[in-house]
C-alpha cells in the first residue's frame, strides 16, 4: 500500500511560480514511475509530468519541471510563468509495477488569477 500526499497549492498571480510537493509513504520501495496529473474544471485528467524509476522525466509540459528525491520519498513539480489555464487540481500518481497498481493522492488545488 502506498499513500501519496500533495502540498504546495494555493492562489497565485499569473506570471508567478509554484512548487508542488508529493510525499510518498507506505510501501514506497516498489514505486517506479511517479508523476503529476492535473484536472482542469470540466476537463479530463491529464498528465503534466512524470519521472521514471531511473530518474528520466517524460511527458513534461512546457513551463513544468519535475524532480525526484528518493531519499525523501518526495517528488516535486515546479511550475513557472503560471497562466490562468493552469488552474486545476493537481494529483500525484505513483506506479508499483510488481503488483500492477497505480496510486493517487487526494490532490492539491492550484488557482491562478489574471
Short mmCIF file of N, CA and C in Angstrom, two decimals:
data_model
loop_
_atom_site.label_atom_id
_atom_site.label_comp_id
_atom_site.label_asym_id
_atom_site.label_seq_id
_atom_site.Cartn_x
_atom_site.Cartn_y
_atom_site.Cartn_z
N UNK A 1 0.84 -1.19 0.00
CA UNK A 1 0.00 0.00 0.00
C UNK A 1 0.88 1.24 0.00
N UNK A 2 0.50 2.20 -0.84
CA UNK A 2 1.22 3.46 -0.96
C UNK A 2 0.24 4.60 -0.69
N UNK A 3 0.70 5.53 0.10
CA UNK A 3 -0.05 6.76 0.33
C UNK A 3 0.71 7.94 -0.25
N UNK A 4 0.00 8.83 -0.89
CA UNK A 4 0.58 10.00 -1.51
C UNK A 4 -0.13 11.24 -0.99
N UNK A 5 0.65 12.21 -0.55
CA UNK A 5 0.09 13.45 -0.01
C UNK A 5 0.72 14.62 -0.74
N UNK A 6 -0.10 15.39 -1.42
CA UNK A 6 0.36 16.57 -2.14
C UNK A 6 0.25 17.80 -1.26
N UNK A 7 1.09 18.77 -1.54
CA UNK A 7 1.03 20.04 -0.86
C UNK A 7 1.65 21.11 -1.77
N UNK A 8 1.44 22.35 -1.40
CA UNK A 8 2.05 23.45 -2.12
C UNK A 8 1.12 24.23 -3.01
N UNK A 9 -0.10 23.78 -3.15
CA UNK A 9 -1.04 24.52 -3.96
C UNK A 9 -1.51 25.78 -3.27
N UNK A 10 -2.23 26.58 -4.01
CA UNK A 10 -2.74 27.82 -3.46
C UNK A 10 -3.14 28.78 -4.55
N UNK A 11 -3.37 30.01 -4.14
CA UNK A 11 -3.76 31.07 -5.06
C UNK A 11 -2.54 31.90 -5.41
N UNK A 12 -2.24 32.00 -6.69
CA UNK A 12 -1.09 32.77 -7.16
C UNK A 12 -1.50 33.63 -8.34
N UNK A 13 -0.72 34.66 -8.58
CA UNK A 13 -0.97 35.53 -9.71
C UNK A 13 -0.33 34.98 -10.98
N UNK A 14 -0.94 35.28 -12.10
CA UNK A 14 -0.36 34.90 -13.38
C UNK A 14 1.05 35.45 -13.51
N UNK A 15 1.93 34.64 -14.05
CA UNK A 15 3.32 35.02 -14.19
C UNK A 15 4.20 34.56 -13.05
N UNK A 16 3.60 34.16 -11.97
CA UNK A 16 4.36 33.68 -10.84
C UNK A 16 4.76 32.23 -11.00
N UNK A 17 5.31 31.68 -9.95
CA UNK A 17 5.74 30.30 -9.96
C UNK A 17 5.27 29.60 -8.70
N UNK A 18 5.29 28.29 -8.77
CA UNK A 18 4.80 27.48 -7.67
C UNK A 18 5.54 26.16 -7.69
N UNK A 19 5.82 25.63 -6.53
CA UNK A 19 6.40 24.30 -6.43
C UNK A 19 5.51 23.41 -5.58
N UNK A 20 5.03 22.36 -6.19
CA UNK A 20 4.21 21.38 -5.51
C UNK A 20 5.08 20.23 -5.02
N UNK A 21 4.68 19.64 -3.92
CA UNK A 21 5.39 18.50 -3.36
C UNK A 21 4.45 17.33 -3.20
N UNK A 22 4.98 16.16 -3.37
CA UNK A 22 4.24 14.93 -3.13
C UNK A 22 5.13 14.01 -2.31
N UNK A 23 4.66 13.66 -1.13
CA UNK A 23 5.39 12.77 -0.25
C UNK A 23 4.73 11.40 -0.27
N UNK A 24 5.50 10.39 -0.57
CA UNK A 24 5.01 9.02 -0.60
C UNK A 24 5.36 8.32 0.70
N UNK A 25 4.45 7.50 1.16
CA UNK A 25 4.69 6.70 2.35
C UNK A 25 4.08 5.32 2.15
N UNK A 26 4.35 4.44 3.10
CA UNK A 26 3.90 3.07 2.97
C UNK A 26 4.95 2.23 2.27
N UNK A 27 4.50 1.41 1.34
CA UNK A 27 5.40 0.51 0.62
C UNK A 27 6.05 1.23 -0.55
N UNK A 28 6.91 2.17 -0.22
CA UNK A 28 7.48 3.03 -1.25
C UNK A 28 8.59 2.38 -2.06
N UNK A 29 9.17 1.30 -1.56
CA UNK A 29 10.29 0.69 -2.26
C UNK A 29 9.90 0.14 -3.62
N UNK A 30 8.64 -0.17 -3.80
CA UNK A 30 8.20 -0.72 -5.07
C UNK A 30 7.81 0.30 -6.12
N UNK A 31 7.86 1.56 -5.77
CA UNK A 31 7.46 2.61 -6.71
C UNK A 31 8.50 2.74 -7.81
N UNK A 32 8.02 2.73 -9.04
CA UNK A 32 8.90 3.00 -10.17
C UNK A 32 8.60 4.41 -10.67
N UNK A 33 7.68 4.54 -11.59
CA UNK A 33 7.33 5.84 -12.11
C UNK A 33 6.48 6.63 -11.12
N UNK A 34 6.71 7.91 -11.09
CA UNK A 34 5.90 8.79 -10.26
C UNK A 34 5.77 10.11 -11.00
N UNK A 35 4.60 10.73 -10.88
CA UNK A 35 4.41 11.95 -11.63
C UNK A 35 3.19 12.73 -11.19
N UNK A 36 2.84 13.67 -12.04
CA UNK A 36 1.77 14.60 -11.74
C UNK A 36 0.76 14.64 -12.87
N UNK A 37 -0.49 14.66 -12.49
CA UNK A 37 -1.60 14.90 -13.39
C UNK A 37 -2.35 16.13 -12.90
N UNK A 38 -3.11 16.71 -13.77
CA UNK A 38 -3.99 17.79 -13.35
C UNK A 38 -5.36 17.61 -13.97
N UNK A 39 -6.34 18.15 -13.32
CA UNK A 39 -7.70 18.14 -13.83
C UNK A 39 -8.25 19.55 -13.76
N UNK A 40 -8.37 20.14 -14.92
CA UNK A 40 -8.95 21.46 -15.03
C UNK A 40 -10.46 21.36 -14.93
N UNK A 41 -11.11 22.42 -14.52
CA UNK A 41 -12.57 22.37 -14.38
C UNK A 41 -13.26 21.94 -15.68
N UNK A 42 -14.09 20.94 -15.58
CA UNK A 42 -14.83 20.47 -16.73
C UNK A 42 -14.05 19.66 -17.73
N UNK A 43 -12.79 19.32 -17.42
CA UNK A 43 -11.96 18.58 -18.36
C UNK A 43 -11.48 17.28 -17.75
N UNK A 44 -10.97 16.42 -18.61
CA UNK A 44 -10.43 15.15 -18.16
C UNK A 44 -9.06 15.34 -17.53
N UNK A 45 -8.72 14.43 -16.66
CA UNK A 45 -7.41 14.45 -16.04
C UNK A 45 -6.32 14.19 -17.09
N UNK A 46 -5.23 14.94 -17.01
CA UNK A 46 -4.17 14.82 -17.99
C UNK A 46 -2.81 14.80 -17.32
N UNK A 47 -1.89 14.10 -17.95
CA UNK A 47 -0.51 14.04 -17.48
C UNK A 47 0.18 15.36 -17.74
N UNK A 48 0.89 15.87 -16.74
CA UNK A 48 1.68 17.08 -16.94
C UNK A 48 3.17 16.82 -16.81
N UNK A 49 3.57 15.83 -16.06
CA UNK A 49 4.97 15.49 -15.92
C UNK A 49 5.11 14.19 -15.15
N UNK A 50 6.11 13.41 -15.52
CA UNK A 50 6.39 12.18 -14.79
C UNK A 50 7.88 11.91 -14.86
N UNK A 51 8.35 11.05 -13.97
CA UNK A 51 9.75 10.66 -13.95
C UNK A 51 9.81 9.16 -13.71
N UNK A 52 10.66 8.49 -14.45
CA UNK A 52 10.79 7.05 -14.33
C UNK A 52 11.60 6.69 -13.10
N UNK A 53 11.63 5.40 -12.80
CA UNK A 53 12.43 4.94 -11.69
C UNK A 53 13.92 5.19 -11.86
N UNK A 54 14.37 5.33 -13.09
CA UNK A 54 15.76 5.67 -13.38
C UNK A 54 16.03 7.16 -13.32
N UNK A 55 15.00 7.94 -13.10
CA UNK A 55 15.17 9.37 -12.99
C UNK A 55 15.00 10.14 -14.28
N UNK A 56 14.44 9.53 -15.29
CA UNK A 56 14.25 10.17 -16.58
C UNK A 56 12.87 10.81 -16.67
N UNK A 57 12.79 12.12 -16.80
CA UNK A 57 11.48 12.76 -16.96
C UNK A 57 10.86 12.43 -18.31
N UNK A 58 9.56 12.40 -18.33
CA UNK A 58 8.85 12.23 -19.58
C UNK A 58 7.47 12.84 -19.46
N UNK A 59 6.88 13.15 -20.61
CA UNK A 59 5.56 13.74 -20.64
C UNK A 59 5.49 15.10 -19.99
N UNK A 60 6.59 15.84 -20.00
CA UNK A 60 6.66 17.11 -19.29
C UNK A 60 6.15 18.24 -20.17
N UNK A 61 5.15 18.91 -19.68
CA UNK A 61 4.59 20.04 -20.42
C UNK A 61 5.49 21.26 -20.30
N UNK A 62 5.31 22.15 -21.25
CA UNK A 62 6.06 23.39 -21.24
C UNK A 62 5.82 24.15 -19.95
N UNK A 63 6.87 24.76 -19.41
CA UNK A 63 6.87 25.55 -18.17
C UNK A 63 6.85 24.69 -16.91
N UNK A 64 6.87 23.38 -17.07
CA UNK A 64 6.85 22.47 -15.93
C UNK A 64 8.20 21.78 -15.79
N UNK A 65 8.60 21.55 -14.55
CA UNK A 65 9.80 20.80 -14.26
C UNK A 65 9.51 19.81 -13.14
N UNK A 66 9.91 18.58 -13.33
CA UNK A 66 9.70 17.57 -12.31
C UNK A 66 11.05 17.11 -11.78
N UNK A 67 11.10 16.86 -10.49
CA UNK A 67 12.30 16.33 -9.87
C UNK A 67 11.90 15.33 -8.80
N UNK A 68 12.82 14.44 -8.51
CA UNK A 68 12.54 13.34 -7.59
C UNK A 68 13.67 13.20 -6.60
N UNK A 69 13.30 13.12 -5.33
CA UNK A 69 14.26 12.91 -4.26
C UNK A 69 13.89 11.59 -3.60
N UNK A 70 14.56 10.53 -4.01
CA UNK A 70 14.23 9.21 -3.49
C UNK A 70 14.50 9.09 -2.00
N UNK A 71 15.54 9.76 -1.52
CA UNK A 71 15.87 9.68 -0.11
C UNK A 71 14.75 10.23 0.76
N UNK A 72 14.04 11.21 0.25
CA UNK A 72 12.94 11.81 0.99
C UNK A 72 11.58 11.29 0.55
N UNK A 73 11.57 10.34 -0.38
CA UNK A 73 10.32 9.81 -0.93
C UNK A 73 9.41 10.93 -1.41
N UNK A 74 10.01 11.88 -2.08
CA UNK A 74 9.29 13.08 -2.48
C UNK A 74 9.53 13.39 -3.95
N UNK A 75 8.49 13.82 -4.62
CA UNK A 75 8.60 14.30 -5.98
C UNK A 75 8.04 15.72 -6.01
N UNK A 76 8.68 16.56 -6.79
CA UNK A 76 8.31 17.96 -6.87
C UNK A 76 7.85 18.31 -8.28
N UNK A 77 6.97 19.26 -8.36
CA UNK A 77 6.55 19.83 -9.63
C UNK A 77 6.72 21.34 -9.56
N UNK A 78 7.63 21.85 -10.35
CA UNK A 78 7.86 23.28 -10.45
C UNK A 78 7.09 23.80 -11.65
N UNK A 79 6.27 24.81 -11.43
CA UNK A 79 5.51 25.43 -12.50
C UNK A 79 5.94 26.89 -12.57
N UNK A 80 6.44 27.28 -13.72
CA UNK A 80 6.88 28.65 -13.93
C UNK A 80 5.93 29.37 -14.87
N UNK A 81 5.96 30.69 -14.79
CA UNK A 81 5.14 31.53 -15.66
C UNK A 81 3.70 31.06 -15.67
N UNK A 82 3.14 30.97 -14.51
CA UNK A 82 1.79 30.44 -14.37
C UNK A 82 0.78 31.24 -15.18
N UNK A 83 -0.15 30.52 -15.75
CA UNK A 83 -1.23 31.10 -16.53
C UNK A 83 -2.56 30.70 -15.91
N UNK A 84 -3.61 31.48 -16.16
CA UNK A 84 -4.91 31.09 -15.63
C UNK A 84 -5.34 29.69 -16.06
N UNK A 85 -4.92 29.25 -17.22
CA UNK A 85 -5.26 27.91 -17.68
C UNK A 85 -4.62 26.81 -16.85
N UNK A 86 -3.64 27.16 -16.03
CA UNK A 86 -3.03 26.19 -15.13
C UNK A 86 -3.89 25.91 -13.91
N UNK A 87 -4.95 26.66 -13.74
CA UNK A 87 -5.85 26.42 -12.62
C UNK A 87 -6.43 25.02 -12.72
N UNK A 88 -6.23 24.24 -11.69
CA UNK A 88 -6.65 22.85 -11.71
C UNK A 88 -6.37 22.23 -10.35
N UNK A 89 -6.89 21.04 -10.17
CA UNK A 89 -6.46 20.20 -9.07
C UNK A 89 -5.31 19.34 -9.58
N UNK A 90 -4.20 19.38 -8.89
CA UNK A 90 -3.02 18.63 -9.29
C UNK A 90 -2.89 17.40 -8.41
N UNK A 91 -2.75 16.25 -9.06
CA UNK A 91 -2.70 14.97 -8.39
C UNK A 91 -1.35 14.31 -8.57
N UNK A 92 -0.86 13.74 -7.51
CA UNK A 92 0.34 12.91 -7.58
C UNK A 92 -0.06 11.48 -7.91
N UNK A 93 0.76 10.83 -8.71
CA UNK A 93 0.48 9.48 -9.18
C UNK A 93 1.75 8.65 -9.08
N UNK A 94 1.62 7.44 -8.58
CA UNK A 94 2.77 6.54 -8.46
C UNK A 94 2.38 5.16 -8.95
N UNK A 95 3.31 4.53 -9.66
CA UNK A 95 3.09 3.19 -10.19
C UNK A 95 3.95 2.18 -9.47
N UNK A 96 3.33 1.08 -9.07
CA UNK A 96 4.03 -0.05 -8.50
C UNK A 96 3.83 -1.20 -9.47
N UNK A 97 4.83 -1.42 -10.30
CA UNK A 97 4.68 -2.37 -11.40
C UNK A 97 4.53 -3.81 -10.92
N UNK A 98 5.17 -4.15 -9.82
CA UNK A 98 5.17 -5.53 -9.36
C UNK A 98 3.77 -6.03 -9.01
N UNK A 99 2.89 -5.14 -8.63
CA UNK A 99 1.52 -5.51 -8.32
C UNK A 99 0.53 -4.89 -9.29
N UNK A 100 1.05 -4.30 -10.35
CA UNK A 100 0.23 -3.70 -11.40
C UNK A 100 -0.81 -2.74 -10.81
N UNK A 101 -0.32 -1.85 -9.98
CA UNK A 101 -1.21 -0.89 -9.32
C UNK A 101 -0.71 0.53 -9.52
N UNK A 102 -1.65 1.42 -9.58
CA UNK A 102 -1.39 2.85 -9.62
C UNK A 102 -2.07 3.50 -8.43
N UNK A 103 -1.36 4.38 -7.76
CA UNK A 103 -1.88 5.05 -6.58
C UNK A 103 -1.99 6.54 -6.84
N UNK A 104 -2.98 7.13 -6.23
CA UNK A 104 -3.26 8.55 -6.39
C UNK A 104 -3.30 9.26 -5.05
N UNK A 105 -2.84 10.49 -5.05
CA UNK A 105 -3.05 11.35 -3.90
C UNK A 105 -4.41 12.00 -3.97
N UNK A 106 -4.71 12.79 -2.96
CA UNK A 106 -6.01 13.45 -2.89
C UNK A 106 -6.08 14.72 -3.72
N UNK A 107 -4.94 15.23 -4.12
CA UNK A 107 -4.90 16.41 -4.96
C UNK A 107 -4.67 17.69 -4.16
N UNK A 108 -4.11 18.66 -4.83
CA UNK A 108 -3.94 19.98 -4.26
C UNK A 108 -4.39 21.02 -5.28
N UNK A 109 -5.15 21.98 -4.82
CA UNK A 109 -5.75 22.97 -5.70
C UNK A 109 -4.76 24.07 -6.03
N UNK A 110 -4.62 24.36 -7.30
CA UNK A 110 -3.85 25.50 -7.78
C UNK A 110 -4.81 26.44 -8.50
N UNK A 111 -4.84 27.68 -8.06
CA UNK A 111 -5.67 28.68 -8.68
C UNK A 111 -4.81 29.85 -9.11
N UNK A 112 -4.87 30.20 -10.38
CA UNK A 112 -4.05 31.27 -10.93
C UNK A 112 -4.97 32.41 -11.33
N UNK A 113 -4.74 33.56 -10.74
CA UNK A 113 -5.53 34.74 -11.05
C UNK A 113 -4.86 35.56 -12.13
N UNK A 114 -5.67 36.22 -12.94
CA UNK A 114 -5.15 37.03 -14.03
C UNK A 114 -4.87 38.45 -13.58
#
